[in-house]
CSV table of C-alpha atoms in Angstrom, one decimal:
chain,number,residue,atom,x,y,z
O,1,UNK,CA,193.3,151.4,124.3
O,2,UNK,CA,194.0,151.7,120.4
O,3,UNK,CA,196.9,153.6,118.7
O,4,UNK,CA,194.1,155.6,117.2
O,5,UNK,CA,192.3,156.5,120.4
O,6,UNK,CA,195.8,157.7,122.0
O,7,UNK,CA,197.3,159.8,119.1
O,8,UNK,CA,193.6,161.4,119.4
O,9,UNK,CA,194.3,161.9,122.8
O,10,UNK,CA,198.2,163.4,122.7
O,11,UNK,CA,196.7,165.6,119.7
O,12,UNK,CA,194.4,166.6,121.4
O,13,UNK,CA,197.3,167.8,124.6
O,14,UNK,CA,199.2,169.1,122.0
O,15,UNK,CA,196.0,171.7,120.5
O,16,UNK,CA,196.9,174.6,123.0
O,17,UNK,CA,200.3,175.1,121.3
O,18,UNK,CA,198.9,174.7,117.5
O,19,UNK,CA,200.3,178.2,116.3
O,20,UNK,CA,203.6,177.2,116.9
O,21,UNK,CA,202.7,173.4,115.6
O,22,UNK,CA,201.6,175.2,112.4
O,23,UNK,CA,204.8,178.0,112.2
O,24,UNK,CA,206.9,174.7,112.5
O,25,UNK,CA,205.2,172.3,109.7
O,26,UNK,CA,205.7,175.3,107.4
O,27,UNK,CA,209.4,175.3,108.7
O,28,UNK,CA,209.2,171.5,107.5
O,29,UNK,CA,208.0,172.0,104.2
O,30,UNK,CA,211.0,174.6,103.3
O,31,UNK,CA,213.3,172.5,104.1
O,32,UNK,CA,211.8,169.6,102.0
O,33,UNK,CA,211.3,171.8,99.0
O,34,UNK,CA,215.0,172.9,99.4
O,35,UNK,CA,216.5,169.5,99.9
O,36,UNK,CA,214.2,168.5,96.6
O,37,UNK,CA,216.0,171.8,95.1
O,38,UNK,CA,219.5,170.9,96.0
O,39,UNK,CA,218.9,167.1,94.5
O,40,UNK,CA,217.3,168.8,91.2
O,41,UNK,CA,220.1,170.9,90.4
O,42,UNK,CA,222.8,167.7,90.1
O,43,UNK,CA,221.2,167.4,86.4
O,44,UNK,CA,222.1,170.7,85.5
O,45,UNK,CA,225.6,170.1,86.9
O,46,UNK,CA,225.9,167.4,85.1
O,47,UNK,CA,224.7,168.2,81.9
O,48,UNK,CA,225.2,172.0,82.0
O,49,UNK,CA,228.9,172.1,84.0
O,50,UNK,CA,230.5,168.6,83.4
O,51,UNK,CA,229.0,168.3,79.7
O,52,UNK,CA,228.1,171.9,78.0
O,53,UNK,CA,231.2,173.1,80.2
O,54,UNK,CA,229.2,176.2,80.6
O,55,UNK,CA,231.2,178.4,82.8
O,56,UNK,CA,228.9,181.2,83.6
O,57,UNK,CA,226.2,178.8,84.7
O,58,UNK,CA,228.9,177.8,87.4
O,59,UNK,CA,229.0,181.2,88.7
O,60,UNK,CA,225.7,181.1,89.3
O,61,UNK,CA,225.1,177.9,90.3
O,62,UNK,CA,227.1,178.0,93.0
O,63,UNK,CA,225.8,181.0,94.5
O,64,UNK,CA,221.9,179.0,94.6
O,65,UNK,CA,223.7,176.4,96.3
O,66,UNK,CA,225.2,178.6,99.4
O,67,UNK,CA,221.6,180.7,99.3
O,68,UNK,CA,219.2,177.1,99.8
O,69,UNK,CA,221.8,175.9,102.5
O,70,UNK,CA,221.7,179.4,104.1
O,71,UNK,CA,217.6,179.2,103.9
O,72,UNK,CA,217.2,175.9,104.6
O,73,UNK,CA,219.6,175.8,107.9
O,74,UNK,CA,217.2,178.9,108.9
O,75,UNK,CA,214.2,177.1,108.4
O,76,UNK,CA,215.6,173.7,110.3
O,77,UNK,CA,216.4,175.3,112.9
O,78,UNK,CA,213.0,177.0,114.0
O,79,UNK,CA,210.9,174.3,113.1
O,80,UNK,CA,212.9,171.9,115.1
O,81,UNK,CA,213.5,174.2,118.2
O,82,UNK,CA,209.6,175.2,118.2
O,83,UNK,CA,208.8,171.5,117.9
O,84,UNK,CA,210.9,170.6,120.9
O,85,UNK,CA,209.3,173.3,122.3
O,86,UNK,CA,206.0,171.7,122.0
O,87,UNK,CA,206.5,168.6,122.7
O,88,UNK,CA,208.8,169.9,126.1
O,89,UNK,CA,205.7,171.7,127.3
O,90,UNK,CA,203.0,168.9,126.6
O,91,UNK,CA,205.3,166.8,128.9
O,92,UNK,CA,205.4,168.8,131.2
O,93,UNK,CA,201.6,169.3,131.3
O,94,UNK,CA,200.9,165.7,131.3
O,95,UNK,CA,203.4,165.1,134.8
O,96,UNK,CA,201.7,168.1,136.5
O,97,UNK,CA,197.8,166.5,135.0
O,98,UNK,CA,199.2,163.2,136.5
O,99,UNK,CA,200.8,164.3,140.0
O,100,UNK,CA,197.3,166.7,140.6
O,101,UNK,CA,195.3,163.5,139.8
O,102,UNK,CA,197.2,160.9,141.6
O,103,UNK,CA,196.4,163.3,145.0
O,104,UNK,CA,192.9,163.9,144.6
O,105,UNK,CA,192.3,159.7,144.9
O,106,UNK,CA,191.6,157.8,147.8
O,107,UNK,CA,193.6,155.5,150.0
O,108,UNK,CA,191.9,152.5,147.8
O,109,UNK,CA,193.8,154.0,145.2
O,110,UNK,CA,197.0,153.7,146.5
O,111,UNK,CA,196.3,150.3,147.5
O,112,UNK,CA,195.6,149.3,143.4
O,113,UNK,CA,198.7,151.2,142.2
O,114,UNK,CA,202.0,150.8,144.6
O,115,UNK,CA,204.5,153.7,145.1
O,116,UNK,CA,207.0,152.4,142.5
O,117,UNK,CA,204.6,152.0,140.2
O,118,UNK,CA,203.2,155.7,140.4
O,119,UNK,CA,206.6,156.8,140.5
O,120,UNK,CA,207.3,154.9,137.6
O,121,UNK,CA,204.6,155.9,135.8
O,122,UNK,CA,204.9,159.7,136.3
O,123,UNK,CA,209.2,159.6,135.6
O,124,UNK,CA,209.4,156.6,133.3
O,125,UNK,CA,206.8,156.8,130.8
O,126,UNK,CA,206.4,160.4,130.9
O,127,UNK,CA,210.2,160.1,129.6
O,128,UNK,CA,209.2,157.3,127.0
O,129,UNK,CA,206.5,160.0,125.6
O,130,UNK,CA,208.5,162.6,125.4
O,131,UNK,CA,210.6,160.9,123.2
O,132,UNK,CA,207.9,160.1,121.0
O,133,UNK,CA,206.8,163.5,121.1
O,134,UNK,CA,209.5,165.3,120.9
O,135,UNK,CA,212.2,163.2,119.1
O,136,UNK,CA,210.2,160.7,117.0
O,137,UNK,CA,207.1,162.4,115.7
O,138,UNK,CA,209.2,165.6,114.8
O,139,UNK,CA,211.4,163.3,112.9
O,140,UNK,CA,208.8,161.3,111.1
O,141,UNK,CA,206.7,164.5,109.9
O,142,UNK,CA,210.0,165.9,108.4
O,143,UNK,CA,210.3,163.0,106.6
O,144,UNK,CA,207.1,162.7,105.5
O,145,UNK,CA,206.9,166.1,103.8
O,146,UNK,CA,210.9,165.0,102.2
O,147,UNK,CA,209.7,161.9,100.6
O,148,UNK,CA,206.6,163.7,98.9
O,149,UNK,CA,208.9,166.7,97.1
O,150,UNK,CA,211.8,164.2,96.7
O,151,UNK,CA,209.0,162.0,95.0
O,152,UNK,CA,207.7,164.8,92.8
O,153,UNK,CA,210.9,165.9,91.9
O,154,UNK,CA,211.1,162.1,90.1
O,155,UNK,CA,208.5,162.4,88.6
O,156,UNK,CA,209.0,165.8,87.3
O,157,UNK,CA,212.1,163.8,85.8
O,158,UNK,CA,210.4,160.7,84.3
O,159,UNK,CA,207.4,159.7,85.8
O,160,UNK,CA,207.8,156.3,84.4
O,161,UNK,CA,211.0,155.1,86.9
O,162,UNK,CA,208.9,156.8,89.6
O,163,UNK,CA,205.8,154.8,89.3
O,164,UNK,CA,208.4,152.0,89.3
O,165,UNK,CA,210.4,153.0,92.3
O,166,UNK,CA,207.1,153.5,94.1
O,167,UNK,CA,206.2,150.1,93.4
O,168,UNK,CA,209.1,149.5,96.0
O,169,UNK,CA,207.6,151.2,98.7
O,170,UNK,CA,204.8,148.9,100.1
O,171,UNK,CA,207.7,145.9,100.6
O,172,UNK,CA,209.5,148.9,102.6
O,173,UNK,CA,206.8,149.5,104.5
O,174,UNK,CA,205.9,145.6,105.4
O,175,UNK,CA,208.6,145.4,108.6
O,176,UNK,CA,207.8,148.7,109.9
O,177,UNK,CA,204.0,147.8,110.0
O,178,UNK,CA,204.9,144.1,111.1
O,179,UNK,CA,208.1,145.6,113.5
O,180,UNK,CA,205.7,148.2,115.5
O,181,UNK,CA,203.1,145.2,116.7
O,182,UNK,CA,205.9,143.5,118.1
O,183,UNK,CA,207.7,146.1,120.0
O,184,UNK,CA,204.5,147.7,121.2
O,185,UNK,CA,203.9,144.1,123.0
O,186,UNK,CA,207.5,144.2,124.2
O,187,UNK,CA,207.3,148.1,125.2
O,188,UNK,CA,204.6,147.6,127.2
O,189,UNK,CA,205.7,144.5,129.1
O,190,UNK,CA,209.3,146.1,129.3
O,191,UNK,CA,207.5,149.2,131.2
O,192,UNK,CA,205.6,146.8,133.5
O,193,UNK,CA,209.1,145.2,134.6
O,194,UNK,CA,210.5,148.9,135.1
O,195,UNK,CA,208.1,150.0,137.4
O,196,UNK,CA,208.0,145.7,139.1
O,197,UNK,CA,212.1,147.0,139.6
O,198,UNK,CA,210.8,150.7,140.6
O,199,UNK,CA,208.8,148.8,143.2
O,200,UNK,CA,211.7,146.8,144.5
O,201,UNK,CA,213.7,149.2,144.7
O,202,UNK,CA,211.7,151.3,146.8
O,203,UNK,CA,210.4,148.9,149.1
O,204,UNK,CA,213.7,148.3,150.0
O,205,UNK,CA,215.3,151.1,150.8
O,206,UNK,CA,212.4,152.8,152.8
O,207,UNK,CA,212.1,149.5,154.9
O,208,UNK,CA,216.6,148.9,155.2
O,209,UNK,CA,216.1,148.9,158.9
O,210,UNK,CA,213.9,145.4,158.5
O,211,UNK,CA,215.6,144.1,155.9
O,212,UNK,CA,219.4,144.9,158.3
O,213,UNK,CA,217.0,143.6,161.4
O,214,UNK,CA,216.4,140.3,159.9
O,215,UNK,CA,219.5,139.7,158.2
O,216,UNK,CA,217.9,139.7,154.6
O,217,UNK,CA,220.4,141.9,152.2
O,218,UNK,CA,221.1,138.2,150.4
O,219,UNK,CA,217.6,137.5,150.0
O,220,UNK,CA,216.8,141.3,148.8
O,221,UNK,CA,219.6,141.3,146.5
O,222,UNK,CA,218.5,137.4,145.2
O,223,UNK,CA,215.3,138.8,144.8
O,224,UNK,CA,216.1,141.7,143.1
O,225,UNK,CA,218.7,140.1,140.2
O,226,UNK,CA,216.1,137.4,139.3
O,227,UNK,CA,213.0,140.8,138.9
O,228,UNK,CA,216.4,142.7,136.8
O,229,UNK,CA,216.8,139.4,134.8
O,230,UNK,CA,213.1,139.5,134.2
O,231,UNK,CA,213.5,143.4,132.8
O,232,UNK,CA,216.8,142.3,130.6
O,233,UNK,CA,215.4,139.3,129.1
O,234,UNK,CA,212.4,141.6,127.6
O,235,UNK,CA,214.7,144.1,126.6
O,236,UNK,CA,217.2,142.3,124.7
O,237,UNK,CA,214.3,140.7,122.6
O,238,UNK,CA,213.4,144.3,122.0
O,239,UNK,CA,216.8,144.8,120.6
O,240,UNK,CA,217.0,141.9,118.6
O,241,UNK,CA,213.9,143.0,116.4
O,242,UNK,CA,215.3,146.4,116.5
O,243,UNK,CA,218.4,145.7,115.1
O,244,UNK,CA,216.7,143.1,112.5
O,245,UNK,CA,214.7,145.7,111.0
O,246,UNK,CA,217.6,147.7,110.0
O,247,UNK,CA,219.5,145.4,107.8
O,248,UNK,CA,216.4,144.3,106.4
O,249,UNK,CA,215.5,147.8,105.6
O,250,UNK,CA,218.9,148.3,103.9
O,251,UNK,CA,218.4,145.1,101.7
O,252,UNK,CA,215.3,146.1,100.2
O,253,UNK,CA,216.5,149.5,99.3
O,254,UNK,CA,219.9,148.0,97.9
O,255,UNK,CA,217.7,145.8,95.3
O,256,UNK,CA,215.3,149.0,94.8
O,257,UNK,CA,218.5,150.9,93.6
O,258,UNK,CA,219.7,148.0,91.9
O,259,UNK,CA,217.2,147.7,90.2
O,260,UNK,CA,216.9,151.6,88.9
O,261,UNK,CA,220.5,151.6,87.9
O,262,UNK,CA,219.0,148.6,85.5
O,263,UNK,CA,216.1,150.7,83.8
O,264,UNK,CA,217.7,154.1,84.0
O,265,UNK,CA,220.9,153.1,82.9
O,266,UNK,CA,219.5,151.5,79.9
O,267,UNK,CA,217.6,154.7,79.0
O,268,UNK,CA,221.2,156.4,79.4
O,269,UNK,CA,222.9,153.9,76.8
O,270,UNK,CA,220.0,154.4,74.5
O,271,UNK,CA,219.9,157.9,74.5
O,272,UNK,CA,215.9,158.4,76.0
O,273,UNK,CA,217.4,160.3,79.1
O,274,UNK,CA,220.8,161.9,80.0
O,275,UNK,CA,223.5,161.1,82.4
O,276,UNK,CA,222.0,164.3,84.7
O,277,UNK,CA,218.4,163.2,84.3
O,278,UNK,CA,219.3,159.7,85.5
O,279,UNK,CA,221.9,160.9,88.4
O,280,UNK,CA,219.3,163.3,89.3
O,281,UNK,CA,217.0,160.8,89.9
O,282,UNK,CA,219.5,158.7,91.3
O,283,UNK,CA,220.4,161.0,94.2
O,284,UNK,CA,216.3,161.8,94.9
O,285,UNK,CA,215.9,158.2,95.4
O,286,UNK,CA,218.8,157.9,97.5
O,287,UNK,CA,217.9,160.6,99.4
O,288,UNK,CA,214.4,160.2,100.2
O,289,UNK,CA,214.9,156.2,101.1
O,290,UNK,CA,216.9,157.7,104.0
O,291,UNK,CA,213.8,159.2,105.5
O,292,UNK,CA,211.9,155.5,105.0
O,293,UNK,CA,214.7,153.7,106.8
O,294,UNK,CA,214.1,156.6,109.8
O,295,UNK,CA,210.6,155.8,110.1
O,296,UNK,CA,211.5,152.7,110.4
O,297,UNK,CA,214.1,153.0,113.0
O,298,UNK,CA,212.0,155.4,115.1
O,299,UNK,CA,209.1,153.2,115.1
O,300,UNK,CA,210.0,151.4,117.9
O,301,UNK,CA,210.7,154.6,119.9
O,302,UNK,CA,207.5,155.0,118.9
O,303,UNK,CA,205.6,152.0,119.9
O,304,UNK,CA,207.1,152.6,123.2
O,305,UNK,CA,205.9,155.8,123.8
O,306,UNK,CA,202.2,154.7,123.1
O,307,UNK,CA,202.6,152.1,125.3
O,308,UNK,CA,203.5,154.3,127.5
O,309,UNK,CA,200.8,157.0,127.0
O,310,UNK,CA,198.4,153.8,127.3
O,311,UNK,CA,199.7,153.7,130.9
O,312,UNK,CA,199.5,157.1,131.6
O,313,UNK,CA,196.2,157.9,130.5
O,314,UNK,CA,194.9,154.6,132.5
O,315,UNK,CA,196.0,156.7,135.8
O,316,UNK,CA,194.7,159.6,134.5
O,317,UNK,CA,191.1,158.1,133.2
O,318,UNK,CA,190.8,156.6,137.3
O,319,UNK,CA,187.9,158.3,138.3
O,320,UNK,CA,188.1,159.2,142.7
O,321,UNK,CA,185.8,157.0,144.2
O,322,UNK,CA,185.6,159.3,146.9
O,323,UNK,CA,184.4,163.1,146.0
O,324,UNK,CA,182.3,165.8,147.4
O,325,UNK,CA,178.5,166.0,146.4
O,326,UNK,CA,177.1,168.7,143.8
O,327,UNK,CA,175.3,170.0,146.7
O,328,UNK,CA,177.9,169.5,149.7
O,329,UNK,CA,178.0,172.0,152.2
O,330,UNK,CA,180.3,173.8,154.3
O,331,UNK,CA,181.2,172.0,157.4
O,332,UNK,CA,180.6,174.4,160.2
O,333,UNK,CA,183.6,174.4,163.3
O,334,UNK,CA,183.0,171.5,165.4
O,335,UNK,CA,181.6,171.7,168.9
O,336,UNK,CA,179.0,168.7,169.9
O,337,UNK,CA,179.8,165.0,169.0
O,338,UNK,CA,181.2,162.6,166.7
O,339,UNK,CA,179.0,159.8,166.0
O,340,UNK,CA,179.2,156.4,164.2
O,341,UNK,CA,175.9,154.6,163.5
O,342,UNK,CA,175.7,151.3,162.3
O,343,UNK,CA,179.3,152.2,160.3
O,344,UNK,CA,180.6,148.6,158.1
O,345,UNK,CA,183.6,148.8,155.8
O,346,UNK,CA,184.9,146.8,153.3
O,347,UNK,CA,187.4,146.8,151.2
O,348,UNK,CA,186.8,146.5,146.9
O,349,UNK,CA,188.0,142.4,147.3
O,350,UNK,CA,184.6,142.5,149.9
O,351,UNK,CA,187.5,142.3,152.9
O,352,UNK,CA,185.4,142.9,155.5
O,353,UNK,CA,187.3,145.3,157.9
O,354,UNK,CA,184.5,147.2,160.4
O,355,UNK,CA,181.3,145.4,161.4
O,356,UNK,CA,178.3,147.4,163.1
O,357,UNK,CA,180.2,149.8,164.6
O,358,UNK,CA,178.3,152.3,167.1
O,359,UNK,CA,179.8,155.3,168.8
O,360,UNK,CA,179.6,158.4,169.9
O,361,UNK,CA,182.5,161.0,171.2
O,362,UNK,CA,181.5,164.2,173.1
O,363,UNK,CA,183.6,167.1,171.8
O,364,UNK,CA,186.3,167.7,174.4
O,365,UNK,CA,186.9,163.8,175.7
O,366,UNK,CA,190.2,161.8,174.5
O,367,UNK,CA,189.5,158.5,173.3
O,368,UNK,CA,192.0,155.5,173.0
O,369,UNK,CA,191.1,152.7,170.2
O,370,UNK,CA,193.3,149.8,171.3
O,371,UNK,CA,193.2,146.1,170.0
O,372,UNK,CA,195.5,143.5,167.8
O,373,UNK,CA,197.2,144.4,164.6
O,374,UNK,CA,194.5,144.2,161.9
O,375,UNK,CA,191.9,144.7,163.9
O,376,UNK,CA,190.6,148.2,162.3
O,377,UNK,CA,191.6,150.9,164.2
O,378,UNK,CA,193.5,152.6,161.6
O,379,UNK,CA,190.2,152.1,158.9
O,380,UNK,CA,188.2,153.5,161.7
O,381,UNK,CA,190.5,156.4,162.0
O,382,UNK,CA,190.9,157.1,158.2
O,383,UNK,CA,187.1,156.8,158.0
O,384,UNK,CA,186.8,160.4,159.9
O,385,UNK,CA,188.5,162.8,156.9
O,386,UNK,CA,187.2,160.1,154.3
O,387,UNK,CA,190.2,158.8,152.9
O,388,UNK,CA,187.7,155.9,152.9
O,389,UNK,CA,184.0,155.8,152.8
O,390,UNK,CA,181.8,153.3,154.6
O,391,UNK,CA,180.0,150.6,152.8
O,392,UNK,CA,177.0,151.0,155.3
O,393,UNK,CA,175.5,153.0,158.2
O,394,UNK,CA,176.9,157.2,158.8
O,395,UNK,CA,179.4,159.1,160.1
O,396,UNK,CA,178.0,162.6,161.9
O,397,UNK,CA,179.8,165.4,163.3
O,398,UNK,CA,177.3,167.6,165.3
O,399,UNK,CA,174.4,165.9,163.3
O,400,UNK,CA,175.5,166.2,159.7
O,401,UNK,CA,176.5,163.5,157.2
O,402,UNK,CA,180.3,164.2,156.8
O,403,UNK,CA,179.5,163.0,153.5
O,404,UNK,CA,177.0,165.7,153.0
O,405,UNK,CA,180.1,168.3,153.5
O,406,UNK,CA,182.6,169.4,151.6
O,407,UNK,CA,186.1,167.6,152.2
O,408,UNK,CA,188.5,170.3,152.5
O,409,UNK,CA,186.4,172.4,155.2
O,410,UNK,CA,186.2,168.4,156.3
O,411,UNK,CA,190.1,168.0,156.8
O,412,UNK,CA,190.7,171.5,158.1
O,413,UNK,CA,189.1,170.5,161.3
O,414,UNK,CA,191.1,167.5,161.4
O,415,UNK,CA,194.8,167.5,163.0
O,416,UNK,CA,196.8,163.9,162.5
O,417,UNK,CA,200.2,162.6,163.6
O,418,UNK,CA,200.8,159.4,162.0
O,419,UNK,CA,203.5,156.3,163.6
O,420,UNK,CA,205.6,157.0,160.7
O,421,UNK,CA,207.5,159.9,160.8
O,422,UNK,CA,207.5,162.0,157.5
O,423,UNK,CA,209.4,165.1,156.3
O,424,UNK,CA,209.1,166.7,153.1
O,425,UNK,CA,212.1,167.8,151.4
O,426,UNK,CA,212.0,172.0,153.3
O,427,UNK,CA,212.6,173.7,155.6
O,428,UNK,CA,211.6,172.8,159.5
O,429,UNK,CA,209.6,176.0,159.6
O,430,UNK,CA,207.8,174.7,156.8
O,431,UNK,CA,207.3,170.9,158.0
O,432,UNK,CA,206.2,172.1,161.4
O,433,UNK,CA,203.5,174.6,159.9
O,434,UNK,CA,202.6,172.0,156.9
O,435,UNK,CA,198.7,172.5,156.1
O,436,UNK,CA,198.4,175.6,158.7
C-alpha cells in the first residue's frame, strides 16, 4: 500500500470532523502571519528605535508586540486543542472500526492472525497513528503555513537574498526525502517484531501452567531475550538514522546562514540595505529553518505511523469469508433433525480435516463424538454455528441449508461450553447470563 493511497485513506477518516479541521487551519494561518509580524517589526526596531532614536514609536511599538503575543497565544491554542481533538477522535474510531471487524471473521481468521498480533495491532499501531495524527501532521501543517509568510516576509524585504536562500531549500529537503524511505522500512519491520514479542508474551503467560509443568521458564525466557534482541537491534538502527539526520540538518542551515551573512552583509557595508532590513531578514530565515528541521525530525514519527496505518488497514480490508446470503432467511426454532450429508472440510493450506461425513441427529437424543486428538471432532462441532464452512456436501437443521439462514437466528439456537474455561472481565451475574 503506497503513502498516497493511505493518507487518502486517514483523510478520508478524518472528513467527518472537517469543520473543526477547517476552524483550526485558519487558527494556523494567524499564528504564521503573527510570527511573520513579530520578525518584520525587528527592522523598525532597529532602524526606527536603535538608529532614529524615535521614542514615541517605542511607545507604540511595544504595545503591537504584547497585542500579536496576546492574539497569537489565542489562536495557538484552539487550533492545536481542536486538532488534538480530531485526531483523538479518528483514533478512537479506527480501534472501535478494528475491534467490530476483527469479531465479525471466522475461526480461519484467527488462525492467519495470532492473538498478539491482533492485540498488537489494535494497541500498538493504533498508538503509532495517533501520533502521526495527532502530534506530527498538526506540527508539520503549522509549519508549513510559517515557512510561506516567513518566506514572503523576505521577499517583501529583498527578494533577491530570498530567491537565494530558497536555493537552499531542495539540499534541506534531500535527507528528509532520503531519511523517510529508510525509517518507513525500519518502522514497519520494528512493528512486526512488537507484535512477534506481543505474541510471546501472551503465549506465555496464558499457557504458565505448561511452561511450570515442564520445567521450561529457562527456555521461555532464552527464547524470549533472543525475539527482544531481534526488536532492539531494529530499533537502535532506527535511532541511528534518526539522530543522523539532525546534525545534518543543522550543517546545511549553518552554511545557508553563512552564507546570507556573506551577501547581506555586503549590501549593509555598501549602503544597498540597512542593518534592520538585513537583521530582519536575518531573524525570518532563522526562524522559518526551525520549522524545516521539524519536518525533518517528525518524519520518522511519521513514516512509522504509515507503516502502521498499512497494518491496520490490512486487518481492516480482510473481507469474512464466512457471511450470511442477500437472501438468508430466518432460522425457524429447531424441532426435527440435524443432518450432515456428504460434509468434507479443509482447511485454506488444503489440510484435509473431515472426509464424507454422513449423519443425522433426531432432536431430543445426546450424542458423544469421541476419537484421538486431531481427529475432527472439534471442526465437526464448529461446523454447526459456522465458525467454519464446509468445502463440500450440507449441513440441514429440519431440512434447511444452515447456510441458507441467517447466522445470528443460527447461534441463538446454539448453547456451547468449551474445555477452556473463560471469564470476561464482570460481574458473575453477567458471565453466567452472557448471550441470554
Amino acid at each position: 500500500m503506497t503513502n498516497k493511497e493511505i493518507l487518502r485513506r486517514l483523510l478520508h477518516a478524518i472528513s467527518p470532523y472537517k469543520t473543526k479541521l477547517i476552524i483550526s487551519m485558519i487558527g494556523m494561518v494567524f499564528v504564521a502571519l503573527f510570527t511573520g509580524a513579530q520578525t518584520y517589526l525587528v527592522k523598525d526596531l532597529l532602524d526606527k528605535i536603535f538608529f532614529e532614536k524615535n521614542e514615541d514609536y517605542l511607545h507604540i511599538l511595544t504595545i503591537i508586540i504584547v497585542v500579536i503575543f496576546g492574539i497569537k497565544g489565542v489562536c495557538y491554542y484552539v487550533y492545536n486543542f481542536l486538532l488534538e481533538q480530531v485526531g483523538l477522535s479518528v483514533i478512537k474510531d479506527f480501534r472501535a472500526r478494528v475491534f467490530q471487524h476483527i469479531h465479525i471473521q471466522p475461526l480461519s481468521f484467527f488462525n492467519e492472525y495470532p492473538t498478539g498480533t491482533l492485540i498488537s495491532r489494535v494497541i500498538s499501531d493504533v498508538t503509532l497513528m495517533q501520533q502521526a495524527v495527532s502530534n506530527s501532521l498538526v506540527g508539520i501543517l503549522r509549519d508549513f503555513f510559517s515557512i510561506i509568510v516567513l518566506m514572503g516576509v523576505v521577499f517583501f524585504l529583498n527578494w533577491k537574498l530570498a530567491l537565494f536562500s530558497l536555493a537552499v531549500l531542495p539540499v534541506a529537503a534531500f535527507p528528509i526525502v532520503k531519511f523517510g524511505k529508510i525509517f518507513r522500512k525500519l518502522s514497519t519491520k520494528a512493528q512486526e517484531e512488537t507484535a512477534q514479542v506481543s505474541n510471546m508474551l501472551y503465549e506465555t503467560i496464558t499457557g504458565n501452567r505448561i511452561v511450570k509443568a515442564f520445567n521450561m521458564e529457562k527456555h521461555e525466557n532464552k527464547r524470549y531475550n533472543k525475539q527482544l534482541d531481534t526488536l532492539f537491534n531494529v530499533t537502535v538502527k532506527n535511532a541511528k538514522y534518526k539522530c543522523l539526520q539532525h546534525p545534518l540538518m543543522e550543517f546545511i542551515g549553518g552554511v545557508a546562514i553563512a552564507l546570507f551573512i556573506l551577501v547581506g552583509g555586503k549590501g549593509v557595508i555598501d549602503g544597498s540595505s540597512t542593518p534592520g532590513t538585513f537583521f530582519a531578514l536575518m531573524t525570518s530565515l532563522i526562524v522559518a529553518y526551525d520549522p524545516v528541521k521539524r519536518i525533518g525530525k517528525v518524519n520518522s514519527v511519521i513514516q512509522q505511523g504509515l507503516a502502521a496505518a498499512a497494518r491496520v488497514f490490512t486487518i481492516l480490508d480482510t473481507e469474512p469469508e464466512i457471511s450470511d446470503r442477500k437472501e438468508a432467511i430466518l432460522l425457524p426454532p429447531f424441532k426435527k433433525t440435524i443432518k450432515f450429508a456428504g460434509v468434507h472440510f479443509r482447511y485454506n493450506d488444503e489440510t484435509r480435516a473431515l472426509a464424507d461425513i454422513n449423519l443425522t441427529v433426531p432432536a431430543g437424543q445426546t450424542l458423544a463424538i469421541v476419537g484421538p486428538s486431531g481427529g475432527g471432532k472439534t471442526t465437526l462441532t464448529n461446523l454447526i454455528p459456522r465458525f467454519l464452512d464446509v468445502s463440500e456436501g450440507s449441513i440441514t437443521i429440519d431440512g434447511m441449508n444452515i447456510r441458507d439462514v441467517t447466522m445470528r437466528s443460527l447461534r441463538n439456537q446454539i448453547a456451547m461450553v468449551t474445555q477452556q474455561t473463560i471469564l470476561f472481565n464482570d460481574t458473575v451475574r453477567n458471565n453466567i447470563a452472557y448471550g441470554s
